[in-house]
Short mmCIF file of C-alpha atoms in Angstrom, two decimals:
data_model
loop_
_atom_site.label_atom_id
_atom_site.label_comp_id
_atom_site.label_asym_id
_atom_site.label_seq_id
_atom_site.Cartn_x
_atom_site.Cartn_y
_atom_site.Cartn_z
CA ALA A 1 76.83 132.61 116.60
CA GLN A 2 79.02 129.67 115.82
CA SER A 3 81.98 128.63 117.92
CA VAL A 4 84.49 125.80 117.81
CA THR A 5 86.77 124.32 120.43
CA GLN A 6 89.63 121.93 119.94
CA PRO A 7 90.66 120.77 123.41
CA ASP A 8 94.08 119.46 122.41
CA ILE A 9 96.64 122.11 121.52
CA HIS A 10 99.33 119.60 120.68
CA ILE A 11 99.35 115.83 120.15
CA THR A 12 102.29 113.51 119.57
CA VAL A 13 101.80 110.04 118.14
CA SER A 14 104.10 107.34 116.84
CA GLU A 15 104.09 106.51 113.17
CA GLY A 16 101.63 103.70 112.51
CA ALA A 17 99.54 104.49 115.58
CA SER A 18 95.91 105.55 115.39
CA LEU A 19 94.88 109.17 115.74
CA GLU A 20 91.84 111.01 117.02
CA LEU A 21 91.60 114.79 117.08
CA ARG A 22 88.72 116.26 119.03
CA CYS A 23 86.38 119.02 117.95
CA ASN A 24 83.32 120.46 119.67
CA TYR A 25 81.09 123.07 118.09
CA SER A 26 78.27 125.35 119.02
CA TYR A 27 75.64 126.30 116.47
CA GLY A 28 71.90 126.81 116.65
CA ALA A 29 70.97 124.73 113.65
CA THR A 30 72.42 121.82 111.77
CA PRO A 31 75.93 122.97 111.01
CA TYR A 32 78.25 122.57 108.13
CA LEU A 33 81.44 121.12 109.60
CA PHE A 34 84.89 121.05 108.10
CA TRP A 35 88.34 119.73 108.86
CA TYR A 36 91.30 121.48 107.26
CA VAL A 37 94.99 120.69 107.44
CA GLN A 38 97.85 123.16 107.24
CA SER A 39 101.35 121.91 106.55
CA PRO A 40 104.29 124.15 107.48
CA GLY A 41 104.53 127.16 105.18
CA GLN A 42 101.35 126.25 103.36
CA GLY A 43 97.77 127.39 103.20
CA LEU A 44 94.95 125.23 104.45
CA GLN A 45 93.61 122.22 102.57
CA LEU A 46 90.18 120.66 103.07
CA LEU A 47 90.26 117.10 104.44
CA LEU A 48 86.52 116.53 104.63
CA LYS A 49 83.19 118.19 105.30
CA TYR A 50 79.79 117.23 106.69
CA PHE A 51 76.31 118.61 106.44
CA SER A 52 73.81 115.82 106.41
CA GLY A 53 73.44 112.15 105.71
CA ASP A 54 75.79 109.49 106.98
CA THR A 55 77.40 110.71 110.17
CA LEU A 56 80.69 109.04 109.28
CA VAL A 57 82.43 111.05 106.61
CA GLN A 58 85.39 109.90 104.56
CA GLY A 59 88.00 112.37 103.44
CA ILE A 60 91.29 112.55 101.67
CA LYS A 61 94.57 111.06 102.87
CA GLY A 62 92.80 108.26 104.75
CA PHE A 63 91.05 110.54 107.25
CA GLU A 64 87.49 110.17 108.47
CA ALA A 65 85.32 112.10 110.89
CA GLU A 66 82.21 111.23 112.84
CA PHE A 67 79.43 113.71 113.56
CA LYS A 68 77.70 113.20 116.90
CA ARG A 69 74.84 115.62 117.33
CA SER A 70 74.18 114.62 120.95
CA GLN A 71 77.75 115.52 121.90
CA SER A 72 78.14 118.46 119.48
CA SER A 73 81.31 116.82 118.31
CA PHE A 74 83.01 116.18 115.01
CA ASN A 75 86.16 114.21 115.79
CA LEU A 76 88.76 113.44 113.15
CA ARG A 77 90.33 109.99 112.99
CA LYS A 78 92.96 108.08 111.10
CA PRO A 79 93.73 104.40 111.74
CA SER A 80 97.45 104.58 110.97
CA VAL A 81 99.41 107.83 110.99
CA HIS A 82 102.23 108.53 108.55
CA TRP A 83 105.14 110.90 109.21
CA SER A 84 103.81 113.18 106.49
CA ASP A 85 100.64 113.76 108.55
CA ALA A 86 102.58 116.05 110.89
CA ALA A 87 100.77 119.38 110.51
CA GLU A 88 98.25 121.73 112.09
CA TYR A 89 94.63 120.58 111.96
CA PHE A 90 91.69 122.94 112.11
CA CYS A 91 88.06 122.14 112.73
CA ALA A 92 85.60 124.71 111.41
CA VAL A 93 81.88 125.36 111.52
CA GLY A 94 80.02 127.02 108.68
CA ALA A 95 76.40 127.86 108.05
CA ARG A 96 73.50 127.21 105.72
CA THR A 97 73.99 130.29 103.63
CA SER A 98 77.00 130.60 101.40
CA TYR A 99 77.78 134.14 102.47
CA ASP A 100 78.01 133.33 106.17
CA LYS A 101 81.48 133.26 107.59
CA VAL A 102 83.23 130.11 108.71
CA ILE A 103 84.59 129.99 112.24
CA PHE A 104 87.79 128.07 112.79
CA GLY A 105 88.90 126.36 115.95
CA PRO A 106 92.27 127.17 117.49
CA GLY A 107 93.91 124.19 115.85
CA THR A 108 95.70 121.05 117.02
CA SER A 109 99.35 120.62 116.19
CA LEU A 110 100.26 117.03 115.38
CA SER A 111 103.77 115.68 115.73
CA VAL A 112 104.65 112.20 114.49
CA ILE A 113 107.50 110.19 116.01
CA PRO A 114 109.22 107.91 113.48
CA LYS B 1 93.68 124.40 87.23
CA ALA B 2 95.85 126.98 88.93
CA GLY B 3 95.42 127.42 92.67
CA VAL B 4 94.96 130.56 94.70
CA THR B 5 97.95 132.85 94.46
CA GLN B 6 98.96 135.56 96.87
CA THR B 7 101.54 138.26 96.41
CA PRO B 8 103.88 139.14 97.88
CA ARG B 9 104.77 136.10 99.97
CA TYR B 10 106.76 138.11 102.48
CA LEU B 11 106.66 141.73 103.56
CA ILE B 12 108.57 143.74 106.12
CA LYS B 13 107.16 147.13 107.08
CA THR B 14 107.60 149.62 109.87
CA ARG B 15 104.96 150.98 112.20
CA GLY B 16 102.80 153.66 110.66
CA GLN B 17 103.25 152.49 107.10
CA GLN B 18 100.52 150.98 105.00
CA VAL B 19 100.50 147.77 103.00
CA THR B 20 98.50 146.20 100.19
CA LEU B 21 98.22 142.46 99.72
CA SER B 22 96.91 140.79 96.60
CA CYS B 23 94.98 137.58 96.00
CA SER B 24 94.06 135.86 92.75
CA PRO B 25 91.33 133.25 93.21
CA ILE B 26 90.80 130.05 91.31
CA SER B 27 89.26 130.70 87.93
CA GLY B 28 85.48 130.70 88.19
CA HIS B 29 85.40 131.38 91.92
CA ARG B 30 83.53 134.57 92.74
CA SER B 31 84.00 134.65 96.50
CA VAL B 32 87.21 135.66 98.21
CA SER B 33 87.69 135.63 101.98
CA TRP B 34 90.60 136.99 103.97
CA TYR B 35 91.91 135.66 107.27
CA GLN B 36 94.55 136.76 109.73
CA GLN B 37 96.52 133.95 111.36
CA THR B 38 98.60 134.52 114.48
CA PRO B 39 99.93 132.09 117.10
CA GLY B 40 97.88 133.72 119.83
CA GLN B 41 94.56 134.32 118.08
CA GLY B 42 94.51 131.56 115.50
CA LEU B 43 92.58 132.08 112.27
CA GLN B 44 90.41 135.15 112.39
CA PHE B 45 88.01 136.18 109.66
CA LEU B 46 88.64 139.61 108.19
CA PHE B 47 86.10 139.97 105.37
CA GLU B 48 84.52 138.29 102.39
CA TYR B 49 83.86 139.66 98.93
CA PHE B 50 81.53 138.38 96.26
CA SER B 51 81.05 140.03 92.88
CA GLU B 52 82.91 143.14 94.02
CA THR B 53 80.73 143.55 97.13
CA GLN B 54 81.73 143.05 100.72
CA ARG B 55 79.14 140.69 102.17
CA ASN B 56 80.62 139.98 105.56
CA LYS B 57 83.15 141.52 107.88
CA GLY B 58 84.94 140.37 111.01
CA ASN B 59 85.80 142.34 114.11
CA PHE B 60 88.77 144.28 112.91
CA PRO B 61 89.38 148.03 113.04
CA GLY B 62 88.74 150.23 110.05
CA ARG B 63 92.46 150.25 109.26
CA PHE B 64 91.79 146.94 107.57
CA SER B 65 90.00 147.27 104.27
CA GLY B 66 89.63 145.36 101.07
CA ARG B 67 88.18 145.35 97.65
CA GLN B 68 87.43 143.00 94.81
CA PHE B 69 87.76 143.63 91.12
CA SER B 70 85.54 142.50 88.27
CA ASN B 71 87.86 139.58 87.53
CA SER B 72 87.41 138.43 91.17
CA ARG B 73 90.95 139.31 92.15
CA SER B 74 91.03 140.88 95.57
CA GLU B 75 93.27 143.18 97.55
CA MET B 76 93.39 143.97 101.21
CA ASN B 77 94.95 147.07 102.67
CA VAL B 78 96.17 147.79 106.16
CA SER B 79 96.88 151.41 106.99
CA THR B 80 98.87 152.82 109.89
CA LEU B 81 100.51 149.51 110.67
CA GLU B 82 100.93 148.42 114.28
CA LEU B 83 103.28 145.82 115.71
CA GLY B 84 100.28 143.59 116.41
CA ASP B 85 99.47 143.42 112.72
CA SER B 86 102.38 141.06 112.21
CA ALA B 87 100.74 137.87 111.01
CA LEU B 88 100.18 135.46 108.17
CA TYR B 89 97.39 136.78 105.98
CA LEU B 90 95.52 134.07 104.13
CA CYS B 91 93.21 134.45 101.22
CA ALA B 92 90.67 131.77 100.32
CA SER B 93 88.40 131.45 97.32
CA SER B 94 85.19 129.51 96.87
CA LEU B 95 82.50 129.22 94.24
CA ASP B 96 79.85 131.37 95.85
CA GLY B 97 80.80 131.83 99.48
CA PRO B 98 82.54 130.21 102.47
CA GLY B 99 79.51 129.24 104.54
CA HIS B 100 78.96 125.77 103.17
CA ASN B 101 81.53 125.42 100.43
CA GLU B 102 85.08 124.18 100.34
CA GLN B 103 87.50 127.06 100.54
CA PHE B 104 90.75 126.92 98.61
CA PHE B 105 93.53 128.71 100.42
CA GLY B 106 96.55 130.46 99.09
CA PRO B 107 99.97 130.07 100.73
CA GLY B 108 99.59 133.37 102.54
CA THR B 109 101.51 136.61 102.88
CA ARG B 110 103.78 136.81 105.91
CA LEU B 111 103.72 140.40 107.16
CA THR B 112 106.27 141.55 109.70
CA VAL B 113 105.87 144.98 111.26
CA LEU B 114 108.97 146.43 112.91
#
């Protein structure tokens, strides 16, 4: 069964600073990996996803993530954070078949200091 | 195209009552998944429907049920409400299933059980 951990419950960064959110997964095969963002009062929105190919994945809003199989990690990065990036970020692991469920990590809450 | 819509947005019920939540997926999406989001447990998978059939189910008691109609709209029902059922209930649609596809989330229904 899949599982996901996000070691950081809450992170605070200054506007303009770089950001890295950590994600570790457990899955028996090559996983489908996702990062979603949830702004206050909103549903979740996909930032990016990875299955195969280039291990550095580009997403929306200037985010990128790097898949490292040896570390079972899929960390999310952004070189310069904007105040509007303050939100909850969820890493998730899927599966090969479309009908399999997706398991979400506990989330990391990001605060941005102006 | 229109996004995922959920109705109602807010609900207040008392213990022992039952509730029905509704979700309209993006046009053309045949899969609808439901999640319960709470501060303590995070995002937990309830069930997934595809072409009116439940294909996957999470670890929730039988009080939680759902269905999907021929137009892909879905409803979930919670009977005999308990205080612990207070949560944000999110619906997500995808083309043919959540496992390796992007899920599009609705804004959620905030259920409060008194």
